PDB file of C-alpha atoms in Angstrom:
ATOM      1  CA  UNK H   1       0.000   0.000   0.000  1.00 37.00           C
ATOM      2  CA  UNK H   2       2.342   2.575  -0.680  1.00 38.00           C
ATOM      3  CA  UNK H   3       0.095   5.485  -3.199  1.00 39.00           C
ATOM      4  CA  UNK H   4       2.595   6.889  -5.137  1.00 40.00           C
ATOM      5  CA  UNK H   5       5.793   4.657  -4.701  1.00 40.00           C
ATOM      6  CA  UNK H   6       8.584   5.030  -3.102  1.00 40.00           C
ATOM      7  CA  UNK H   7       9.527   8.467  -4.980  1.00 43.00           C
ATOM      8  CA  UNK H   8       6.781  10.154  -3.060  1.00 50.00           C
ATOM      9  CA  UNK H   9       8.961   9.961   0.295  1.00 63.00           C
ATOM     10  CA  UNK H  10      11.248  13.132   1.535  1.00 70.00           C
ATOM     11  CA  UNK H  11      14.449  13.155   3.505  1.00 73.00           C
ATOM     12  CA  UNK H  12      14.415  14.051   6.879  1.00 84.00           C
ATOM     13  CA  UNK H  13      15.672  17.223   7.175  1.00 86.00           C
ATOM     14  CA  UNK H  14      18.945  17.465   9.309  1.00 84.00           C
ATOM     15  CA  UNK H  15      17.444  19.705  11.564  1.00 87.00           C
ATOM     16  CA  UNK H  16      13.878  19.754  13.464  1.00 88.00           C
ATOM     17  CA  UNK H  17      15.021  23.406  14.895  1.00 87.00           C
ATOM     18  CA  UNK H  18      13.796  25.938  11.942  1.00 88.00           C
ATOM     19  CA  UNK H  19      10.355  23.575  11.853  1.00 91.00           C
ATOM     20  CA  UNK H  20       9.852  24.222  15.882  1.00 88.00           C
ATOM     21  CA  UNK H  21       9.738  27.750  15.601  1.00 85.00           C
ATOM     22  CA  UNK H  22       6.652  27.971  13.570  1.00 85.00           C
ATOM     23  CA  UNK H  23       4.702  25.516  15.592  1.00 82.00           C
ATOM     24  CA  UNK H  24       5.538  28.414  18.863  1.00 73.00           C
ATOM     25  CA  UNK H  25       4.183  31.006  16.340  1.00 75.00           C
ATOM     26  CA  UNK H  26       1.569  29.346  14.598  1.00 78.00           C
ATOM     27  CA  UNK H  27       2.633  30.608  11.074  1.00 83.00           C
ATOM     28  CA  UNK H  28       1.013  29.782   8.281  1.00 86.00           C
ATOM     29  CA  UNK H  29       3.613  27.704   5.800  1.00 89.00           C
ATOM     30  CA  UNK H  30       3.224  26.986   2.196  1.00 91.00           C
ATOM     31  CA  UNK H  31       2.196  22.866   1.234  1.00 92.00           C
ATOM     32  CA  UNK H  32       1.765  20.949  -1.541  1.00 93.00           C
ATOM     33  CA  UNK H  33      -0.527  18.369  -1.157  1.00 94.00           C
ATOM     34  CA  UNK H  34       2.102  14.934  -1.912  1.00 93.00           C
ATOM     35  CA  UNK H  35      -0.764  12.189  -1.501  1.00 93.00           C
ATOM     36  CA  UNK H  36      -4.513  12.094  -0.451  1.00 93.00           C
ATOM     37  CA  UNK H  37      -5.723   8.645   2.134  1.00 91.00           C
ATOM     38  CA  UNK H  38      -8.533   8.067   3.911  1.00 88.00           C
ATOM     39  CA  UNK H  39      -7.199   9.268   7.208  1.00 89.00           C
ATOM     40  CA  UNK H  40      -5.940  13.026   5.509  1.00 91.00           C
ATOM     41  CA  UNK H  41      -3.199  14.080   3.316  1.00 93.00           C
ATOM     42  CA  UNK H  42       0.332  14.100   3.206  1.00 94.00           C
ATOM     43  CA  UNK H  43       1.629  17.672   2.555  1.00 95.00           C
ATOM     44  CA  UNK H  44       5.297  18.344   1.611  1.00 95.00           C
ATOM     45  CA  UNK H  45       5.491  21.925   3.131  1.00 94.00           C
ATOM     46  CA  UNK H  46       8.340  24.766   2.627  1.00 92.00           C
ATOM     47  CA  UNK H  47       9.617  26.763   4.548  1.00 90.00           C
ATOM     48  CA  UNK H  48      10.615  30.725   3.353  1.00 87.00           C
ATOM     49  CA  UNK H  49      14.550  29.746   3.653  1.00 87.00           C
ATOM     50  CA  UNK H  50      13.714  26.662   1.539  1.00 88.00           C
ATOM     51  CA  UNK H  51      13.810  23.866   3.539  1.00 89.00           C
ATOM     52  CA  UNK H  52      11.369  21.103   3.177  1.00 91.00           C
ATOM     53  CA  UNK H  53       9.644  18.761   4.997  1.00 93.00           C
ATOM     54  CA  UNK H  54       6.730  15.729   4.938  1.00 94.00           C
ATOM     55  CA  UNK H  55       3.747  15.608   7.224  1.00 93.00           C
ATOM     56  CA  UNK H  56       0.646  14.732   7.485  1.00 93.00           C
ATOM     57  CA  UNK H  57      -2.772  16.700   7.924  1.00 93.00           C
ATOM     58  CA  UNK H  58      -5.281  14.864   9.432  1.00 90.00           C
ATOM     59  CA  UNK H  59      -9.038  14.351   8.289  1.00 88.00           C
ATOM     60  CA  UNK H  60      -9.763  15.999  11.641  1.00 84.00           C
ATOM     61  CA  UNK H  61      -7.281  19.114  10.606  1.00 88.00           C
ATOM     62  CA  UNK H  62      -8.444  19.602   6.816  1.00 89.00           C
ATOM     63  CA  UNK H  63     -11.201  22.159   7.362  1.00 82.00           C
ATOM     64  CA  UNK H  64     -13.624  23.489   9.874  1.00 74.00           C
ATOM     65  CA  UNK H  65     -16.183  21.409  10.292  1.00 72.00           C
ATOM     66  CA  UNK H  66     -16.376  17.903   9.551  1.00 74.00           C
ATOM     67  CA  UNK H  67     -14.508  15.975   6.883  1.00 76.00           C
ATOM     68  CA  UNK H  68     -15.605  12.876   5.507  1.00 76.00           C
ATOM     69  CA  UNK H  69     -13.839  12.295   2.331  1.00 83.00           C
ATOM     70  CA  UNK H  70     -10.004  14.004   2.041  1.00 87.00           C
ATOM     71  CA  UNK H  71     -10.548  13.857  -1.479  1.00 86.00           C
ATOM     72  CA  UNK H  72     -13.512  15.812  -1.522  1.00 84.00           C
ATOM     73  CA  UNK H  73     -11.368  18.936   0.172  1.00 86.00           C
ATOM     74  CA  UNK H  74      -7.781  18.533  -1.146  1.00 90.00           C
ATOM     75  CA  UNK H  75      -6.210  17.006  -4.320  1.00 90.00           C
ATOM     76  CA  UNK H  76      -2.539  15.913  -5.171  1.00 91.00           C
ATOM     77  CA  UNK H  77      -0.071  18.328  -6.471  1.00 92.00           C
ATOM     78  CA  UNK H  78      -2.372  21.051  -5.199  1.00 90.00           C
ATOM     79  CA  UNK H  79      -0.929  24.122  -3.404  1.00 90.00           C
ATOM     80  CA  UNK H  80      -2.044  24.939   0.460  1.00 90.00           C
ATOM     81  CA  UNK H  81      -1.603  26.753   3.522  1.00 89.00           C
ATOM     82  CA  UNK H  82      -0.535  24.491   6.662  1.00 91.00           C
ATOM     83  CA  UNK H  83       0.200  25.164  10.469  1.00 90.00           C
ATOM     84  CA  UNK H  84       2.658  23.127  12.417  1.00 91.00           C
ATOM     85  CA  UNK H  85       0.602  21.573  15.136  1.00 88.00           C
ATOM     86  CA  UNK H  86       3.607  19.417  16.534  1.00 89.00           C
ATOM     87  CA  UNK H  87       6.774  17.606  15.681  1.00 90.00           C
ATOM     88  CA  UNK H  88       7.643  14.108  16.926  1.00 89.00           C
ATOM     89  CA  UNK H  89      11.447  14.371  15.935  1.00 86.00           C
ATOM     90  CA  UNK H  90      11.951  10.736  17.288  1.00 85.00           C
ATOM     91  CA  UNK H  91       9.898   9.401  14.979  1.00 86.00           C
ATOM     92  CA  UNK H  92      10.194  12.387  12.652  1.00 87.00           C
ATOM     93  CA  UNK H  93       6.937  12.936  12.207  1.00 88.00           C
ATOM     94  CA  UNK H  94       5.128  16.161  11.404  1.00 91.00           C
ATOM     95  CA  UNK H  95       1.440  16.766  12.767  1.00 92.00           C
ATOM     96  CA  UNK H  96      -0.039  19.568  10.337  1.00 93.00           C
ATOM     97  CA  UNK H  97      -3.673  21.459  10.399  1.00 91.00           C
ATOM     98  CA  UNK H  98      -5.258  23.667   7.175  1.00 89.00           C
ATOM     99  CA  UNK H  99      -7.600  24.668  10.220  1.00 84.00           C
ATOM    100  CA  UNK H 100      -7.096  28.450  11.651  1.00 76.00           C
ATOM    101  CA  UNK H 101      -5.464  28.721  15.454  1.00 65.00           C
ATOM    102  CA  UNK H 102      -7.965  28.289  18.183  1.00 56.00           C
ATOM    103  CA  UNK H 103     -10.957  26.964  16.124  1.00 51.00           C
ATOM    104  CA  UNK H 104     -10.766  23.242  18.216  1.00 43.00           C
ATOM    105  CA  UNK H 105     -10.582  22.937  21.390  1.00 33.00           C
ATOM    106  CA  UNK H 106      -9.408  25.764  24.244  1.00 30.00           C
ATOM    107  CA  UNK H 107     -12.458  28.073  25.812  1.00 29.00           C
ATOM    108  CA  UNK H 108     -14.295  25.432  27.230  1.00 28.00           C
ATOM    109  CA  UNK H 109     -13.705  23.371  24.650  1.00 29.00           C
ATOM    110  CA  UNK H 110     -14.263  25.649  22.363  1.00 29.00           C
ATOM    111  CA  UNK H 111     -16.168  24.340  18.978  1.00 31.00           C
ATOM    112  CA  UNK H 112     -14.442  21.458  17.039  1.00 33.00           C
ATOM    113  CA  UNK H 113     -16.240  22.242  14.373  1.00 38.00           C
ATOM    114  CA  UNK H 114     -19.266  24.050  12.915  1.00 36.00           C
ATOM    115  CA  UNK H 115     -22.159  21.660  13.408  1.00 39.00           C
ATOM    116  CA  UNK H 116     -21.978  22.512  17.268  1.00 55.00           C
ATOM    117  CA  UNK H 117     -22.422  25.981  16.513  1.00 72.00           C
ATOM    118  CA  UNK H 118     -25.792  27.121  15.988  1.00 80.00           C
ATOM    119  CA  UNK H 119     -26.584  28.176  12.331  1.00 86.00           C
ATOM    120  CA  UNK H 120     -30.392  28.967  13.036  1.00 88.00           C
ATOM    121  CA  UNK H 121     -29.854  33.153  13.099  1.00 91.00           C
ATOM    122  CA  UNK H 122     -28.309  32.897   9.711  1.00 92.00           C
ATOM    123  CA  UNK H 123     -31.785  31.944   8.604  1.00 90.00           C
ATOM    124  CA  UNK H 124     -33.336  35.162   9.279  1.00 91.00           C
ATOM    125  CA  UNK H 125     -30.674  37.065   7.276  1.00 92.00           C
ATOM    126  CA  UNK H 126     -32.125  38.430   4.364  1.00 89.00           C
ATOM    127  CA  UNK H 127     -30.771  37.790   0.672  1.00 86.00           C
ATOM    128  CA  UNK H 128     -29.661  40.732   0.140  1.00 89.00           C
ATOM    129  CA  UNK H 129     -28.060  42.083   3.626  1.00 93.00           C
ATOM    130  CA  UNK H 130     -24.418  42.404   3.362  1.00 95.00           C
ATOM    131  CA  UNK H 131     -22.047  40.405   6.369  1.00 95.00           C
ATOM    132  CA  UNK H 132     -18.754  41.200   7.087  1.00 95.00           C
ATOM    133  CA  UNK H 133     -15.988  38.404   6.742  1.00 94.00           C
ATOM    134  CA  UNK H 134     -12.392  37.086   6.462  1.00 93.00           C
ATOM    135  CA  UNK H 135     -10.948  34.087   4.626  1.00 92.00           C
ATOM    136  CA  UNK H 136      -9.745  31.867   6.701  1.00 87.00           C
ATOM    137  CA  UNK H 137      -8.993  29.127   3.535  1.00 84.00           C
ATOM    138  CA  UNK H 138      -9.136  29.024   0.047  1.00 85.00           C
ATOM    139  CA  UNK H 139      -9.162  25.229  -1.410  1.00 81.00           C
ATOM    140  CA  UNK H 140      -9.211  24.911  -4.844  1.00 81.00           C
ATOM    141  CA  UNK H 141     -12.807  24.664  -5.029  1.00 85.00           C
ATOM    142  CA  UNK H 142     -13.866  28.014  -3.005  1.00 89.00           C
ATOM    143  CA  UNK H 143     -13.408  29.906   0.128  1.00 90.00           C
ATOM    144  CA  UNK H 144     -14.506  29.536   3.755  1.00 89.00           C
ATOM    145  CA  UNK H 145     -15.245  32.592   5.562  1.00 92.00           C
ATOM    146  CA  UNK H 146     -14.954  33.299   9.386  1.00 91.00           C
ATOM    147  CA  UNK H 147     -18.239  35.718   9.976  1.00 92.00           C
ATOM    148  CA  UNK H 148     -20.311  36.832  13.489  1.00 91.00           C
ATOM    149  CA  UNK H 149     -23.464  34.407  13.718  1.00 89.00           C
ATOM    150  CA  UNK H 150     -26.469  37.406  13.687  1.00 88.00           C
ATOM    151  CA  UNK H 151     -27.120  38.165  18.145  1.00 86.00           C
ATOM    152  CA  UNK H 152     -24.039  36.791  19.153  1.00 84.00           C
ATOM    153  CA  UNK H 153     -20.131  37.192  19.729  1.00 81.00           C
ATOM    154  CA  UNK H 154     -19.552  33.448  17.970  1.00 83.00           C
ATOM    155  CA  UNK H 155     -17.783  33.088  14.848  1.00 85.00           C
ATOM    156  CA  UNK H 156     -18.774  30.380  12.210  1.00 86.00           C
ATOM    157  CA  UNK H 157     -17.054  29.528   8.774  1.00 87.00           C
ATOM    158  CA  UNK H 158     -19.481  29.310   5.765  1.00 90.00           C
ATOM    159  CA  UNK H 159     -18.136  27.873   2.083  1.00 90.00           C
ATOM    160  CA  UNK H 160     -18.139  30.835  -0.736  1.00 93.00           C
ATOM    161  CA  UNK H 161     -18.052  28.167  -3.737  1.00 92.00           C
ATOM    162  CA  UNK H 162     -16.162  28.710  -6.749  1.00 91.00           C
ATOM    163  CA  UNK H 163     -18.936  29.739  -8.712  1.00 91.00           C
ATOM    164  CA  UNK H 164     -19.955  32.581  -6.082  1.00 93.00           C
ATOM    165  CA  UNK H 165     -16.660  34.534  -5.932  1.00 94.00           C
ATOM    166  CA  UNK H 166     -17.433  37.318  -8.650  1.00 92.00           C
ATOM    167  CA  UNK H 167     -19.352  37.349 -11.766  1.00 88.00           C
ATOM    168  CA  UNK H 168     -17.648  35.722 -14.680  1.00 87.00           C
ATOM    169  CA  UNK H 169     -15.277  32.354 -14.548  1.00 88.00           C
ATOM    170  CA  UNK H 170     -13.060  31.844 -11.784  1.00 88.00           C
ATOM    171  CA  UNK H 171      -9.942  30.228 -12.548  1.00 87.00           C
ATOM    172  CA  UNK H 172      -8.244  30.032  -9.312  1.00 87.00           C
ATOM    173  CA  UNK H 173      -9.969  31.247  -6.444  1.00 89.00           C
ATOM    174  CA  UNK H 174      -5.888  31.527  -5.024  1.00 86.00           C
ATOM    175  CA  UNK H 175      -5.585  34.506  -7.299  1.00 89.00           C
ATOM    176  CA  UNK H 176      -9.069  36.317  -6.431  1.00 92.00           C
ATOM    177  CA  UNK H 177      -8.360  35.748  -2.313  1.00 92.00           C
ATOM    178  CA  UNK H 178      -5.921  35.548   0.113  1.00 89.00           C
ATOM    179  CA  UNK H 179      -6.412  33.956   4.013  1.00 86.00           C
ATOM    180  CA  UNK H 180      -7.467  37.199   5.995  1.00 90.00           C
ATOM    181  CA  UNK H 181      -8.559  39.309   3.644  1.00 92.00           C
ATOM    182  CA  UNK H 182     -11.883  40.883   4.396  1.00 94.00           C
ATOM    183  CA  UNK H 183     -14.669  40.379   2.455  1.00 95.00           C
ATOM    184  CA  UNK H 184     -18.455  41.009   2.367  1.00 96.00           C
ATOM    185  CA  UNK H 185     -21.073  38.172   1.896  1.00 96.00           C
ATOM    186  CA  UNK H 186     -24.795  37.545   1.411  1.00 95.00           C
ATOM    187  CA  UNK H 187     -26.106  34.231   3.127  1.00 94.00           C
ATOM    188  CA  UNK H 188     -27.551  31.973   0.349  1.00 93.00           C
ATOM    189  CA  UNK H 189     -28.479  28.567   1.671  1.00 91.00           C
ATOM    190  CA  UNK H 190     -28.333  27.810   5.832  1.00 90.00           C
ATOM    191  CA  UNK H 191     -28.497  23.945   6.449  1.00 83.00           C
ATOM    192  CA  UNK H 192     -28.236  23.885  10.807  1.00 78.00           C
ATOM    193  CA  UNK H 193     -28.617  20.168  11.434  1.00 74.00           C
ATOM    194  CA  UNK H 194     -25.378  19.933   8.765  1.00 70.00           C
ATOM    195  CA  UNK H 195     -23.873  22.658   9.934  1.00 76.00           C
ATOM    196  CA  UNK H 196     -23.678  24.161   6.562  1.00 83.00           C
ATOM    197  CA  UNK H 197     -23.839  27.738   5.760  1.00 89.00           C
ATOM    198  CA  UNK H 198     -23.680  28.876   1.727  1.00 92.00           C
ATOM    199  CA  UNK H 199     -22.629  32.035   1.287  1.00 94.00           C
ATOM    200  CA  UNK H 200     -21.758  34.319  -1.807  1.00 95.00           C
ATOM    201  CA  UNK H 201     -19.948  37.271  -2.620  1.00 95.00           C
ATOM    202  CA  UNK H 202     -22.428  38.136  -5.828  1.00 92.00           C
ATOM    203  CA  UNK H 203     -25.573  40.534  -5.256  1.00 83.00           C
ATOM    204  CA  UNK H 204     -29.026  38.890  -6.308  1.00 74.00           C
ATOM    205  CA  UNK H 205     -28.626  41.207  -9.565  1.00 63.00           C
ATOM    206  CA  UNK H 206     -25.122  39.888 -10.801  1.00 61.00           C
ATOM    207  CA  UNK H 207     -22.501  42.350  -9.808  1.00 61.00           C
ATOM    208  CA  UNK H 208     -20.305  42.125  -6.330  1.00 65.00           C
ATOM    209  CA  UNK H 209     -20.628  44.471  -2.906  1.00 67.00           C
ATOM    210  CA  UNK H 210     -17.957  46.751  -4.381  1.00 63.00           C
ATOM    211  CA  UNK H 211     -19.791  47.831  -7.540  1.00 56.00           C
ATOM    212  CA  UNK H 212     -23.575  48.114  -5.603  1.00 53.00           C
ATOM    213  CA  UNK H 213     -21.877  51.061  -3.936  1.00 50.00           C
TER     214      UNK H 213
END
C-alpha cells in the first residue's frame, strides 16, 4: 500500500530546529498536497529559507467542520496553507492542520467544528443584507469565511463556492483571495442540522458588494 511509490517519500531534514519555531508562532507555511488517504493528506510543506519537509494533515485538521472524504477537500499536487501543530522528531513525524489557530478545542472546549455551533440566526438574514468576513482558507474549489453568527459574539465559517466569488469564470480562487482578507457576503443557503452555511460574494442582480456602492 504505498500510493505513489517510493519516490513520493522526503528526507528528513537534518534539523527539526527551523520547523519548531513555527509551531511556537503558529505561522502559516506553504504545502503541496504529496498524496490524499482516507485518514488526511500528506503535505510536503516549505519553509521561506527553503527547507522542506513531509507531514501529514489529518481528516480531523483539513477544514472546519467535519470531513468525511479528504478527497472531496484537497487534491494531489495542489498548493495549500498548513500550520505546524507538533513535531515528533523521534519518529520524525510532522502533525499539520489547514484549520485556523484556536478553532478546536481551548475556551471550554471551544467548537471542534461548525455543526456545534448554531446556524439557526443565519436563517433570518435576508438575501440581500451584506455580512462582514475574512478568509480563513481558500481550497481549490472556493473559500470559507470566518463571519459573526447574527445576536451573538460566535464566529462560524461558511463555504463561498467557486462559482460565487465574482461574476464571470473563476480560474483560481488563489488569485481572487488571500487567508485574511476581508470580504463582504450575502447568506444563500443555511443547512443547521449539517452545519452548513452557503454564502456568496455576488448581489441577487449579478454584480459584487464593491460595484452596488
Amino acid at each position: 500500500k504505498g500510493g505513489g511509490g517510493g519516490g513520493s517519500r522526503i528526507p528528513v531534514p537534518d534539523s527539526w530546529e527551523p520547523f519548531q519555531a513555527f509551531v511556537s508562532s503558529g505561522e502559516w507555511v506553504d504545502g503541496k498536497v504529496a498524496s490524499v488517504l482516507n485518514f488526511g493528506a500528506f503535505v510536503t510543506i516549505t519553509l521561506p529559507d527553503g527547507q522542506f519537509a513531509q507531514g501529514l494533515c489529518h481528516v480531523s485538521q483539513l477544514q472546519e467542520g467535519f470531513c468525511d472524504n479528504p478527497n472531496d477537500v484537497v487534491e494531489t499536487g495542489q498548493a495549500v496553507k498548513v500550520r505546524i501543530m507538533s513535531i515528533d522528531e523521534d519518529r520524525n513525524k510532522l502533525s499539520l492542520s489547514m484549520r485556523e489557530a484556536g478553532s478546536g478545542g481551548g475556551g471550554g472546549g471551544g467548537r471542534s467544528n461548525r455543526v456545534q455551533v448554531d446556524l439557526s440566526p443565519f436563517e433570518d438574514v435576508g438575501p440581500d443584507e451584506w455580512l462582514d468576513g475574512k478568509i480563513t482558507s481558500t481550497p481549490s474549489f472556493g473559500a470559507f469565511v470566518s463571519v459573526k453568527v447574527p445576536g451573538t459574539e460566535e464566529m462560524v465559517e461558511g463555504l463561498v463556492h467557486i462559482t460565487q466569488i465574482k461574476e464571470g469564470f473563476v480560474e483560481s480562487v488563489a488569485d481572487e483571495l488571500e487567508v485574511g482578507q476581508e470580504v463582504k457576503v450575502r447568506v444563500t443557503g443555511v443547512d443547521p442540522g449539517q452545519g452548513k452555511l452557503s454564502l456568496s460574494m455576488k448581489s441577487d442582480a449579478g454584480g459584487s458588494y464593491d460595484e452596488e456602492e
